[in-house]
Coordinates of C-alpha atoms in Angstrom, one line a residue:
M153 CA -27.0 44.0 -20.1
K154 CA -24.2 45.2 -17.7
S155 CA -25.7 43.3 -14.8
I156 CA -26.0 40.2 -17.1
L157 CA -22.7 40.9 -18.0
L158 CA -21.9 41.4 -14.5
K159 CA -24.1 38.1 -13.0
F160 CA -21.9 36.1 -16.7
G161 CA -18.9 37.6 -14.9
A162 CA -19.8 36.6 -10.4
I163 CA -20.7 33.3 -12.0
A164 CA -17.4 32.7 -14.4
L165 CA -15.7 33.6 -11.4
T166 CA -17.4 31.1 -8.6
L167 CA -16.4 28.4 -10.8
L168 CA -13.1 29.3 -11.0
V169 CA -12.3 29.8 -8.1
S170 CA -13.9 26.5 -7.2
S171 CA -11.7 24.4 -9.2
A172 CA -8.8 26.4 -8.2
F173 CA -9.6 24.7 -3.9
T174 CA -10.4 21.9 -5.6
T175 CA -6.8 21.7 -7.5
E176 CA -5.2 22.6 -4.1
E177 CA -7.2 20.0 -2.2
K178 CA -6.2 17.3 -4.3
E179 CA -2.3 18.4 -4.6
E180 CA -3.0 18.8 0.0
V181 CA -4.2 15.7 -0.3
Q182 CA -0.7 13.7 -2.6
E183 CA 2.1 15.8 -1.3
F184 CA 0.7 14.6 2.5
Q185 CA 2.4 11.4 2.6
G186 CA 3.8 9.0 4.7
Q187 CA 4.3 4.8 5.1
A188 CA 5.1 3.1 8.5
Y189 CA 6.8 0.0 8.4
Y190 CA 4.8 -2.9 10.2
F191 CA 6.6 -6.1 12.6
S192 CA 3.5 -8.6 13.2
K193 CA 3.9 -11.6 15.0
S194 CA 1.4 -14.2 15.5
K195 CA 1.4 -16.9 18.9
M196 CA 1.3 -20.3 17.9
N197 CA -1.6 -23.0 18.7
L198 CA -1.5 -26.0 18.4
G199 CA -4.3 -26.9 20.4
T200 CA -4.9 -30.5 21.3
W201 CA -2.4 -32.6 18.6
G202 CA 1.0 -29.8 20.7
A203 CA -0.3 -31.6 24.0
R204 CA 1.2 -34.8 22.5
M205 CA 4.5 -33.3 21.2
S206 CA 7.2 -33.0 23.1
E207 CA 9.6 -29.2 23.2
E208 CA 11.4 -30.2 20.8
Q209 CA 9.1 -31.6 17.7
K210 CA 7.1 -28.1 18.8
K211 CA 11.1 -25.6 18.0
Q212 CA 10.6 -27.4 15.0
V213 CA 7.2 -27.1 14.2
A214 CA 7.9 -23.9 15.0
A215 CA 11.4 -23.4 13.5
R216 CA 8.6 -24.4 10.6
L217 CA 5.8 -22.0 10.6
K218 CA 8.4 -18.6 11.4
N219 CA 7.6 -17.3 8.1
R220 CA 4.2 -17.8 8.8
L221 CA 3.8 -16.3 12.2
E222 CA 6.3 -13.7 11.9
K223 CA 6.6 -10.6 8.8
T224 CA 6.2 -7.6 7.8
Y225 CA 3.9 -5.2 6.5
V226 CA 4.3 -1.3 4.9
L227 CA 1.3 0.9 4.4
T228 CA 1.9 3.3 2.6
F229 CA -1.0 7.2 2.9
N230 CA -1.8 10.2 2.6
K231 CA -5.2 11.9 3.9
E232 CA -7.6 9.7 2.2
E233 CA -6.0 6.3 1.0
S234 CA -3.4 4.0 1.6
F235 CA -2.0 0.8 0.2
F236 CA -1.1 -1.9 2.2
D237 CA 1.4 -4.4 1.7
E238 CA 4.2 -7.3 2.6
E239 CA 7.1 -7.6 2.2
D240 CA 8.0 -11.0 0.1
K241 CA 10.2 -13.6 3.4
L242 CA 11.3 -16.6 2.0
D243 CA 10.8 -20.4 4.6
A244 CA 13.0 -20.0 7.2
M245 CA 13.5 -24.3 6.1
S246 CA 13.3 -24.5 2.9
G247 CA 14.1 -21.2 1.2
A248 CA 10.9 -21.2 -0.4
T249 CA 8.0 -19.3 -0.5
D250 CA 5.1 -20.8 1.4
S251 CA 3.0 -21.3 -1.3
W252 CA -0.1 -23.1 0.6
G253 CA 0.3 -20.2 3.6
K254 CA -0.3 -17.5 0.4
N255 CA -3.7 -18.8 -0.2
F256 CA -4.8 -18.1 2.7
T257 CA -3.2 -14.9 3.7
P258 CA -4.0 -11.0 2.6
G259 CA -3.1 -9.7 -0.4
D260 CA -2.3 -6.5 -1.2
Q261 CA -4.9 -3.8 0.2
Y262 CA -6.2 -0.3 -1.3
K263 CA -8.3 1.6 1.4
N264 CA -10.1 5.0 0.9
V265 CA -11.4 6.5 4.2
K266 CA -13.6 9.0 2.2
T267 CA -15.3 6.8 -0.4
N268 CA -15.1 4.3 2.3
M269 CA -13.3 1.3 0.4
Q270 CA -11.2 -1.2 -0.5
V271 CA -9.8 -2.8 -2.8
Q272 CA -7.8 -5.9 -2.1
N273 CA -5.7 -8.7 -4.4
Q274 CA -6.1 -12.3 -3.5
E275 CA -5.1 -15.4 -5.2
F276 CA -6.4 -18.7 -4.8
Y277 CA -4.5 -21.7 -6.6
G278 CA -3.6 -19.9 -9.1
K279 CA -6.5 -17.8 -9.7
N280 CA -6.8 -13.9 -9.3
F281 CA -9.3 -12.2 -7.4
L282 CA -10.0 -8.5 -7.3
V283 CA -12.5 -7.9 -3.6
K284 CA -13.8 -4.8 -4.0
D285 CA -16.3 -3.5 -0.8
S286 CA -17.2 -1.2 1.8
L287 CA -14.6 -0.7 4.0
Q288 CA -14.9 -3.2 7.7
P289 CA -17.0 -1.1 10.1
I290 CA -15.9 -0.7 13.8
K291 CA -17.6 0.8 16.1
W292 CA -13.8 1.8 18.8
V293 CA -14.7 2.6 22.1
M294 CA -12.4 5.2 22.9
G295 CA -9.7 4.7 26.3
K296 CA -8.4 7.6 28.7
E297 CA -5.1 5.2 29.1
S298 CA -1.6 6.1 27.0
K299 CA 1.7 5.3 25.9
Q300 CA 4.6 6.5 23.8
I301 CA 6.0 4.4 20.8
G302 CA 8.1 5.6 18.9
N303 CA 8.9 9.4 19.6
Y304 CA 5.0 9.6 19.0
M305 CA 2.2 9.8 21.9
C306 CA -0.8 6.8 21.6
F307 CA -4.1 6.6 23.2
K308 CA -6.2 3.1 23.4
A309 CA -9.3 2.4 21.6
T310 CA -11.3 -1.2 21.3
A311 CA -13.4 -3.0 19.2
A312 CA -15.2 -6.2 19.0
I313 CA -15.2 -7.5 15.4
P314 CA -16.9 -11.0 14.3
T315 CA -14.1 -12.8 13.5
N316 CA -15.3 -13.6 10.2
E317 CA -15.3 -9.7 9.4
L318 CA -11.9 -9.5 10.6
T319 CA -10.5 -12.9 8.7
W320 CA -12.7 -13.2 6.0
Y321 CA -9.9 -14.2 3.7
D322 CA -8.4 -16.7 5.4
F323 CA -10.1 -20.7 5.9
S324 CA -10.5 -23.2 9.0
W325 CA -11.9 -26.2 9.2
S326 CA -15.1 -24.7 11.1
K327 CA -16.2 -22.3 8.5
L328 CA -17.8 -25.5 6.4
R329 CA -18.7 -26.5 10.2
N330 CA -21.2 -23.4 11.2
N331 CA -22.1 -23.4 7.1
T332 CA -23.6 -27.0 7.8
P333 CA -27.4 -25.6 9.0
K334 CA -28.3 -27.8 12.2
E335 CA -31.5 -29.5 11.8
T336 CA -34.1 -30.6 15.6
D337 CA -34.6 -33.8 15.1
S338 CA -38.7 -32.0 15.2
A339 CA -41.5 -32.3 12.8
T340 CA -41.2 -29.3 12.6
A341 CA -37.6 -28.9 11.6
T342 CA -36.0 -25.0 12.3
I343 CA -32.2 -24.2 11.3
E344 CA -30.1 -23.6 13.8
E345 CA -28.0 -20.3 13.4
P346 CA -24.9 -20.9 14.4
E347 CA -23.1 -18.7 17.1
I348 CA -21.4 -15.7 16.4
E349 CA -17.4 -15.6 17.1
V350 CA -15.7 -12.3 18.5
T351 CA -12.7 -10.8 18.6
I352 CA -11.7 -8.7 20.7
V353 CA -8.9 -5.6 18.6
E354 CA -7.2 -3.2 21.6
A355 CA -5.2 -0.2 18.7
W356 CA -2.9 2.4 19.5
Y357 CA -3.8 5.5 17.4
T358 CA -1.3 8.6 17.4
P359 CA -3.2 12.3 17.0
Q360 CA 0.1 13.2 15.4
I361 CA -0.5 11.7 12.3
P362 CA -3.9 12.9 12.2
V363 CA -4.9 10.6 9.3
G364 CA -8.0 7.1 10.2
H365 CA -5.4 5.0 8.2
G366 CA -4.4 1.7 10.1
P367 CA -2.9 -1.5 8.6
S368 CA -4.7 -4.3 7.6
E369 CA -8.4 -4.3 8.5
Y370 CA -8.4 -1.1 10.6
W371 CA -9.0 1.9 10.3
G372 CA -11.3 4.8 11.5
L373 CA -9.3 6.3 14.1
P374 CA -8.5 9.9 14.5
G375 CA -4.7 8.8 14.3
L376 CA -2.3 6.7 12.7
I377 CA -2.8 3.6 14.8
L378 CA 0.5 2.0 14.9
E379 CA 0.1 -1.4 17.7
V380 CA -2.9 -3.0 17.1
S381 CA -2.9 -6.6 18.6
A382 CA -6.2 -9.3 17.9
G383 CA -6.5 -13.0 19.1
D384 CA -3.6 -14.0 19.1
T385 CA -2.2 -11.2 16.7
T386 CA 0.0 -8.5 16.8
M387 CA 1.0 -5.9 14.9
L388 CA 3.3 -3.1 16.4
C389 CA 5.3 0.1 13.3
S390 CA 8.9 0.4 14.7
K391 CA 9.2 2.9 11.4
I392 CA 7.5 5.9 10.4
V393 CA 8.8 8.4 7.4
M394 CA 7.0 11.1 6.9
N395 CA 6.8 12.8 3.3
P396 CA 9.0 11.7 1.1
K397 CA 11.6 13.0 -0.8
E398 CA 10.1 10.8 -3.8
K399 CA 6.1 10.9 -3.6
M400 CA 4.4 7.3 -4.5
E401 CA 1.7 6.8 -6.8
I402 CA -1.1 4.8 -4.4
K403 CA -2.9 2.9 -6.6
A404 CA -6.3 0.4 -6.0
P405 CA -5.1 -3.1 -7.4
E406 CA -6.6 -4.1 -11.3
K407 CA -6.5 -7.5 -12.1
G408 CA -8.3 -10.4 -10.9
K409 CA -12.5 -11.8 -10.9
E410 CA -14.3 -8.8 -9.3
V411 CA -15.6 -9.6 -6.6
T412 CA -17.2 -9.6 -2.6
K413 CA -15.6 -10.2 0.5
S414 CA -18.9 -12.1 0.4
E415 CA -18.7 -13.8 -2.6
Y416 CA -15.0 -14.0 -2.5
Q417 CA -15.7 -16.7 0.8
G418 CA -18.2 -19.0 -0.4
I419 CA -15.5 -19.8 -3.1
I420 CA -13.7 -20.4 -0.4
V421 CA -15.4 -22.4 1.2
E422 CA -16.7 -25.1 -1.9
K423 CA -13.3 -25.3 -3.0
M424 CA -12.4 -26.5 0.9
K425 CA -15.6 -28.7 0.8
E426 CA -13.9 -30.3 -2.8
F427 CA -10.9 -31.0 -1.0
R428 CA -13.0 -32.8 1.5
N429 CA -15.0 -35.1 0.0
N430 CA -12.3 -35.5 -2.6
R431 CA -10.2 -37.2 0.8
G432 CA -12.8 -38.8 1.4
R433 CA -14.3 -41.0 -1.7
R434 CA -10.2 -42.1 -2.2
R435 CA -10.4 -43.3 1.5
G436 CA -13.3 -45.0 0.6

């Protein structure tokens, strides 16, 4: 009887210690917090259309598109979770919000590096979507280069990511072309697979803040990402606040129709096909 009581006592003690340890871990995760402020700048690419424009016209277009080319963001994070959102910015010319651009820009984003989960709120033509999926897989190649960003020593890492996966919330007319199968003229027609466009990403992270977070789709390095360049866009951290006095709650968005990234891309493509077809009928 005494032996049984001792065993029960040992089990109870083990459960108690385990429970206390789990609680302490959760408190530690919540207590370690920070906010990183990023400034994003994109180059204006007018393509062949820009070649026909005067320098004055290019300046006017750049001023009009400034709110799309220059943005500010805030990344709130603890050891496991992060919340990334854009600070509101008015149109440079009219003072109005960019309603068209809002359809193809990233919404409020929650990431959990422990559970490999991403939840993002997207608004597309008046409808709210809750995009739930796994985090973007990134195979980082660690470099030896280092540089100072503010008070933090940073190290370089690079990666090649399929552009379509990196900008799943965006749209370009090339996506319609890539979604249209091409058949050969032979009797046994075969569908040509579209080439996969890849974006080269360069990131700078600091081990001084040992979390695997970063802005936008980027994550998975042994330190907070303070600068990232991909395509024509560069994001640079301008300020970091560690362990602010007022604790911040990091929560995933909850409202909207639940879809995956792939399903959301399909919704965008189908809507733009509809616009294109309606425009063609009006012209006819």
